[in-house]
Amino acid sequence: MFEGLKKLFRHDIPDDDEVLNAKKGEIEDEIRNVLLESDVSFEAVEAIENDIRKRVDRIKKISKSTLMGIVRDSIRDVLVASKFDLDILGVTEKPYVILFLGINGTGKTTTIAKVAKYLKDAGKRSVISASDTFRAGAIDQIAILGDRVGVKVIRHEHGSDPSAVAFDAIEHARARGLDYVLIDSAGRMQTNKNLVDEMKKIKRVSKPNLTVLVLDSMVGQDALNQAETFLKETGFDAIILTKLDTDAKGGSLLSIVMSMKKPVLFLCTGQGMDDIVRFDPEWYLQKIFS
Ligand SMILES: Nc1nc2c(ncn2[C@@H]2O[C@H](COP(=O)(O)OP(=O)(O)OP(=O)(O)O)[C@@H](O)[C@H]2O)c(=O)[nH]1
Ligand SMILES: [Mg+2]
């Protein structure tokens, strides 16, 4: 994971201060190239580069370790802006309703099971609403995952109204004093008018405390454009990025964070139920700089 960006300091950056100062421009170019080669978007590279330049210009004599610190700080600054301030485990509304949206196959259903386990491990009680009643097999999929993590799944028939399932799940949570309701939804393309209307209806009926967009970190600009469409149609509060384990280069997280300008709640790093971490810039920096 992230091998591309790990190259940032494997290049022969001189340890000698004098040489390093003489080569400042060259080294800045080198950093820029590594970022671009690692699929960091142009926009994000510009932001990081400008920041690096400003910091470097303030320093008369630069050593390799100060330079490493500067690059690290610049990347951190881009990421910190997208930190999700809300402590999902400390919310007071009960039940706290989270609606998961996203285009086809981004990992919504898997992520819901992971989040359910994450909450359970923290001593919280949840119920899952199998509100993807559209795709054949979706209800069984979430039911199996719910079983695996030991969290109840409220389900109706295939083809039934997804909002009604969500309504029942919320009632179920209320009656039992559960802490969270996690609502799955059918993957959709922005062009699918029925599904977009359905999504709006789920939102209207379930009045989620939090709406999250689940994004596959590897699908690039296309997915981001689709997300923008979601933004217009329904609005969402935060992002969950999946499949970071498949990002060999490492730039996708930075690019998405920079382009979406929305807080990131979780990062998913595999198909296992524990492959989920709260978004934390330090986690990412450690992966790159260690
Ligand atoms: N490597 C990897 N695979 C993942 C991750 N999250 C989900 N997947 C896989 O991605 C595929 C699709 O996941 P789903 O959870 O079914 O995605 P979805 O968004 O619910 O799909 P639809 O309901 O069809 O729209 C499955 O094979 C998952 O195992 C992840 O973080 N890393
Ligand atoms: Mg699904």
Coordinates of C-alpha atoms and ligand atoms in Angstrom, one line a residue:
M1 CA 0.0 0.0 0.0
F2 CA 1.1 3.5 -0.9
E3 CA 4.5 2.4 -2.3
G4 CA 4.7 5.4 -4.7
L5 CA 4.5 8.0 -2.0
K6 CA 6.9 6.1 0.2
K7 CA 9.6 7.0 -2.4
L8 CA 9.4 10.6 -1.3
F9 CA 12.5 10.3 0.7
R10 CA 14.1 7.3 -0.7
H11 CA 15.6 9.4 -3.5
D12 CA 19.1 10.6 -3.0
I13 CA 18.4 13.7 -1.1
P14 CA 21.8 14.8 0.2
D15 CA 22.4 14.8 3.9
D16 CA 24.9 17.6 3.6
D17 CA 23.3 21.0 4.3
E18 CA 25.4 22.9 1.7
V19 CA 24.7 20.6 -1.1
L20 CA 21.0 20.4 -0.1
N21 CA 20.7 24.2 -0.2
A22 CA 22.3 24.4 -3.5
K23 CA 19.9 21.9 -4.9
K24 CA 16.7 23.2 -3.4
G25 CA 15.0 23.8 -6.7
E26 CA 15.9 20.4 -8.0
I27 CA 14.6 18.7 -4.9
E28 CA 11.3 20.6 -5.0
D29 CA 10.9 19.3 -8.6
E30 CA 11.7 15.8 -7.4
I31 CA 9.0 16.0 -4.7
R32 CA 6.5 17.2 -7.2
N33 CA 7.3 14.4 -9.6
V34 CA 6.9 11.7 -6.9
L35 CA 3.6 13.2 -5.9
L36 CA 2.3 13.3 -9.5
E37 CA 3.6 9.8 -10.2
S38 CA 1.8 8.6 -7.2
D39 CA -1.6 9.8 -8.6
V40 CA -1.9 12.8 -6.4
S41 CA -4.1 15.1 -8.3
F42 CA -2.7 18.2 -9.9
E43 CA -4.8 20.4 -7.6
A44 CA -3.5 18.7 -4.5
V45 CA 0.1 18.8 -5.7
E46 CA -0.1 22.5 -6.3
A47 CA -1.4 23.1 -2.8
I48 CA 1.2 20.9 -1.2
E49 CA 4.0 22.4 -3.4
N50 CA 3.1 26.0 -2.6
D51 CA 3.0 25.2 1.0
I52 CA 6.4 23.5 0.9
R53 CA 7.9 26.4 -1.0
K54 CA 6.6 28.9 1.6
R55 CA 8.0 26.9 4.4
V56 CA 11.3 26.3 2.8
D57 CA 11.8 29.9 1.9
R58 CA 11.5 30.9 5.5
I59 CA 14.5 28.7 6.4
K60 CA 18.0 29.9 5.5
K61 CA 19.8 26.6 5.8
I62 CA 17.9 23.4 5.3
S63 CA 18.8 19.9 6.3
K64 CA 17.4 16.7 5.1
S65 CA 15.4 16.2 8.3
T66 CA 13.9 19.7 8.3
L67 CA 12.9 19.1 4.7
M68 CA 11.2 15.8 5.6
G69 CA 9.4 17.6 8.4
I70 CA 8.2 20.3 6.0
V71 CA 6.9 17.9 3.5
R72 CA 5.1 16.0 6.2
D73 CA 3.6 19.2 7.7
S74 CA 2.4 20.3 4.3
I75 CA 0.7 17.0 3.6
R76 CA -0.8 17.0 7.1
D77 CA -2.2 20.5 6.5
V78 CA -4.1 19.3 3.4
L79 CA -5.5 16.3 5.4
V80 CA -6.3 18.1 8.7
A81 CA -8.9 20.2 7.0
S82 CA -10.9 17.1 6.3
K83 CA -10.8 15.6 9.8
F84 CA -14.2 14.7 11.1
D85 CA -14.6 16.5 14.3
L86 CA -17.7 14.7 15.5
D87 CA -16.9 11.8 17.8
I88 CA -19.2 9.1 16.4
L89 CA -19.0 7.2 19.6
G90 CA -20.0 10.2 21.8
V91 CA -23.2 11.3 20.1
T92 CA -26.2 11.9 22.3
E93 CA -29.1 11.3 20.0
K94 CA -30.6 7.9 20.4
P95 CA -31.0 6.1 18.1
Y96 CA -28.4 7.9 16.0
V97 CA -29.4 7.2 12.4
I98 CA -26.7 6.9 9.7
L99 CA -27.6 6.5 6.1
F100 CA -25.0 5.1 3.7
L101 CA -25.1 6.2 0.1
G102 CA -22.9 5.6 -2.9
I103 CA -22.7 4.4 -6.5
N104 CA -22.5 0.7 -7.4
G105 CA -20.0 -1.5 -5.8
T106 CA -18.1 1.1 -3.8
G107 CA -18.3 -1.1 -0.6
K108 CA -21.4 0.3 1.2
T109 CA -22.7 -3.0 2.4
T110 CA -19.4 -4.3 3.6
T111 CA -18.6 -1.0 5.2
I112 CA -21.9 -1.0 7.2
A113 CA -21.0 -4.4 8.7
K114 CA -17.5 -3.1 9.6
V115 CA -19.1 0.0 11.2
A116 CA -21.5 -2.1 13.1
K117 CA -18.6 -4.2 14.4
Y118 CA -16.6 -1.1 15.2
L119 CA -19.6 0.3 17.3
K120 CA -20.2 -3.1 18.9
D121 CA -16.5 -3.4 19.9
A122 CA -17.0 0.0 21.6
G123 CA -19.9 -1.3 23.6
K124 CA -22.6 0.3 21.4
R125 CA -25.8 -1.5 20.2
S126 CA -26.9 -1.1 16.6
V127 CA -29.4 -2.4 14.1
I128 CA -28.9 -2.6 10.4
S129 CA -31.7 -1.7 7.9
A130 CA -31.5 -3.8 4.7
S131 CA -32.7 -1.0 2.6
D132 CA -31.1 -2.2 -0.6
T133 CA -34.2 -4.0 -1.8
F134 CA -33.3 -3.4 -5.4
R135 CA -30.3 -5.6 -6.2
A136 CA -31.0 -9.4 -6.2
G137 CA -29.0 -10.9 -3.3
A138 CA -28.4 -7.7 -1.5
I139 CA -30.7 -8.5 1.4
D140 CA -29.0 -11.9 1.9
Q141 CA -25.6 -10.3 1.7
I142 CA -26.2 -7.9 4.5
A143 CA -28.0 -10.6 6.5
I144 CA -24.9 -12.8 6.3
L145 CA -22.6 -9.9 7.2
G146 CA -24.9 -8.9 10.1
D147 CA -24.7 -12.5 11.4
R148 CA -21.0 -12.5 11.1
V149 CA -20.6 -9.4 13.3
G150 CA -23.5 -10.3 15.6
V151 CA -25.7 -7.3 14.7
K152 CA -29.4 -7.7 13.9
V153 CA -30.6 -6.9 10.4
I154 CA -34.2 -5.7 9.7
R155 CA -35.3 -7.0 6.3
H156 CA -38.3 -7.0 4.1
E157 CA -39.0 -8.8 0.8
H158 CA -36.8 -8.1 -2.3
G159 CA -38.5 -5.2 -4.2
S160 CA -40.2 -3.7 -1.2
D161 CA -40.1 -0.1 -0.2
P162 CA -36.6 0.7 1.2
S163 CA -38.0 3.5 3.3
A164 CA -40.4 1.2 5.0
V165 CA -37.5 -1.1 6.0
A166 CA -35.7 1.9 7.4
F167 CA -38.8 3.0 9.3
D168 CA -39.1 -0.4 10.9
A169 CA -35.4 -0.5 11.8
I170 CA -35.7 2.9 13.5
E171 CA -38.8 1.6 15.4
H172 CA -37.0 -1.5 16.4
A173 CA -34.1 0.6 17.8
R174 CA -36.4 2.9 19.6
A175 CA -38.4 0.1 21.2
R176 CA -35.1 -1.6 22.5
G177 CA -33.2 1.5 23.3
L178 CA -30.5 0.8 20.7
D179 CA -27.8 3.4 20.0
Y180 CA -27.5 3.3 16.2
V181 CA -29.4 2.5 13.1
L182 CA -27.3 1.8 10.0
I183 CA -29.2 2.1 6.8
D184 CA -27.9 0.3 3.7
S185 CA -29.1 1.5 0.3
A186 CA -29.0 0.4 -3.3
G187 CA -26.0 1.4 -5.4
R188 CA -27.0 3.8 -8.0
M189 CA -25.8 5.9 -10.9
Q190 CA -26.7 9.6 -10.9
T191 CA -28.6 9.0 -14.1
N192 CA -31.0 6.5 -12.5
K193 CA -33.9 8.8 -11.7
N194 CA -35.9 6.2 -9.8
L195 CA -33.1 5.3 -7.5
V196 CA -32.3 9.0 -6.9
D197 CA -36.0 9.6 -6.0
E198 CA -35.9 6.5 -3.8
M199 CA -32.8 7.8 -2.0
K200 CA -34.5 11.1 -1.3
K201 CA -37.5 9.3 0.1
I202 CA -35.3 7.2 2.4
K203 CA -33.8 10.4 3.6
R204 CA -37.1 12.1 4.1
V205 CA -38.5 9.1 6.0
S206 CA -35.5 8.2 8.1
K207 CA -34.3 11.7 8.9
P208 CA -30.7 10.5 9.3
N209 CA -28.5 12.3 11.9
L210 CA -25.7 11.6 9.5
T211 CA -25.6 10.8 5.8
V212 CA -22.3 9.3 4.5
L213 CA -21.1 8.9 1.0
V214 CA -19.1 5.7 0.5
L215 CA -16.5 6.2 -2.1
D216 CA -14.2 3.7 -3.7
S217 CA -10.8 5.4 -3.4
M218 CA -9.6 3.9 -6.7
V219 CA -12.2 4.9 -9.2
G220 CA -10.9 8.4 -9.8
Q221 CA -12.4 11.5 -11.1
D222 CA -15.5 9.8 -12.4
A223 CA -16.6 8.9 -8.9
L224 CA -15.9 12.3 -7.6
N225 CA -18.1 13.8 -10.3
Q226 CA -20.9 11.4 -9.4
A227 CA -20.4 12.4 -5.8
E228 CA -20.9 16.0 -6.7
T229 CA -24.2 15.0 -8.2
F230 CA -25.2 13.3 -5.0
L231 CA -24.2 16.5 -3.2
K232 CA -26.7 18.4 -5.3
E233 CA -29.5 15.8 -5.1
T234 CA -29.5 14.9 -1.5
G235 CA -26.6 16.3 0.3
F236 CA -24.3 14.3 2.6
D237 CA -22.2 15.1 5.7
A238 CA -19.2 13.0 5.4
I239 CA -17.2 10.5 3.3
I240 CA -16.0 7.0 3.9
L241 CA -13.2 5.9 1.6
T242 CA -12.9 2.2 0.8
K243 CA -10.3 -0.1 -0.8
L244 CA -7.3 2.0 0.2
D245 CA -5.5 -1.4 0.4
T246 CA -5.6 -1.5 -3.4
D247 CA -3.9 1.8 -3.8
A248 CA -0.4 0.8 -4.6
K249 CA 0.7 4.4 -5.2
G250 CA -0.9 6.3 -2.3
G251 CA -2.2 9.4 -3.9
S252 CA -5.9 8.7 -4.0
L253 CA -6.7 9.7 -0.4
L254 CA -5.0 13.1 -0.8
S255 CA -6.6 13.8 -4.1
I256 CA -10.1 12.9 -2.9
V257 CA -9.8 14.8 0.3
M258 CA -8.6 17.9 -1.6
S259 CA -11.3 17.7 -4.2
M260 CA -14.3 16.8 -2.0
K261 CA -13.8 19.3 0.8
K262 CA -15.9 17.1 3.1
P263 CA -14.9 15.5 6.3
V264 CA -13.7 11.9 6.1
L265 CA -15.2 9.6 8.8
F266 CA -13.5 6.2 8.2
L267 CA -11.0 4.6 5.9
C268 CA -11.4 1.0 4.8
T269 CA -8.4 -1.1 4.1
G270 CA -9.6 -4.6 3.2
Q271 CA -12.4 -7.1 3.0
G272 CA -12.1 -8.2 6.7
M273 CA -14.6 -6.9 9.3
D274 CA -11.8 -5.2 11.2
D275 CA -10.3 -3.5 8.1
I276 CA -11.6 0.0 9.1
V277 CA -9.9 2.9 10.8
R278 CA -11.1 6.3 11.9
F279 CA -9.7 8.9 9.5
D280 CA -6.6 10.4 11.1
P281 CA -4.0 12.3 9.1
E282 CA -1.3 10.8 11.4
W283 CA -2.3 7.2 10.3
Y284 CA -1.7 8.2 6.7
L285 CA 1.5 10.1 7.4
Q286 CA 2.9 7.2 9.3
K287 CA 2.2 4.8 6.4
I288 CA 4.1 7.1 4.0
F289 CA 7.0 8.2 6.2
S290 CA 7.8 5.1 8.1
Ligands
LIG1 N1 -10.0 -4.7 -1.1 C1 -11.1 -4.2 -0.5 N2 -12.3 -4.6 -1.0 C2 -13.4 -4.1 -0.4 C3 -13.3 -3.1 0.6 N3 -14.6 -2.7 0.9 C4 -15.4 -3.5 0.1 N4 -14.7 -4.3 -0.7 C5 -15.2 -5.3 -1.7 O1 -15.9 -4.6 -2.7 C6 -16.9 -5.4 -3.2 C7 -18.2 -4.6 -3.2 O2 -18.6 -4.4 -1.9 P1 -20.1 -4.2 -1.4 O3 -20.1 -3.9 0.0 O4 -21.0 -5.2 -1.9 O5 -20.4 -2.8 -2.2 P2 -21.8 -2.0 -2.4 O6 -21.4 -0.6 -2.5 O7 -22.7 -2.4 -1.3 O8 -22.3 -2.6 -3.7 P3 -23.8 -2.5 -4.4 O9 -24.7 -2.7 -3.3 O10 -23.8 -3.5 -5.4 O11 -23.9 -1.1 -4.9 C8 -16.9 -6.7 -2.4 O12 -16.2 -7.7 -3.0 C9 -16.2 -6.2 -1.1 O13 -15.6 -7.3 -0.4 C10 -12.0 -2.6 1.0 O14 -11.9 -1.7 1.8 N5 -11.0 -3.2 0.4
MG2 MG -24.6 -3.1 -1.3

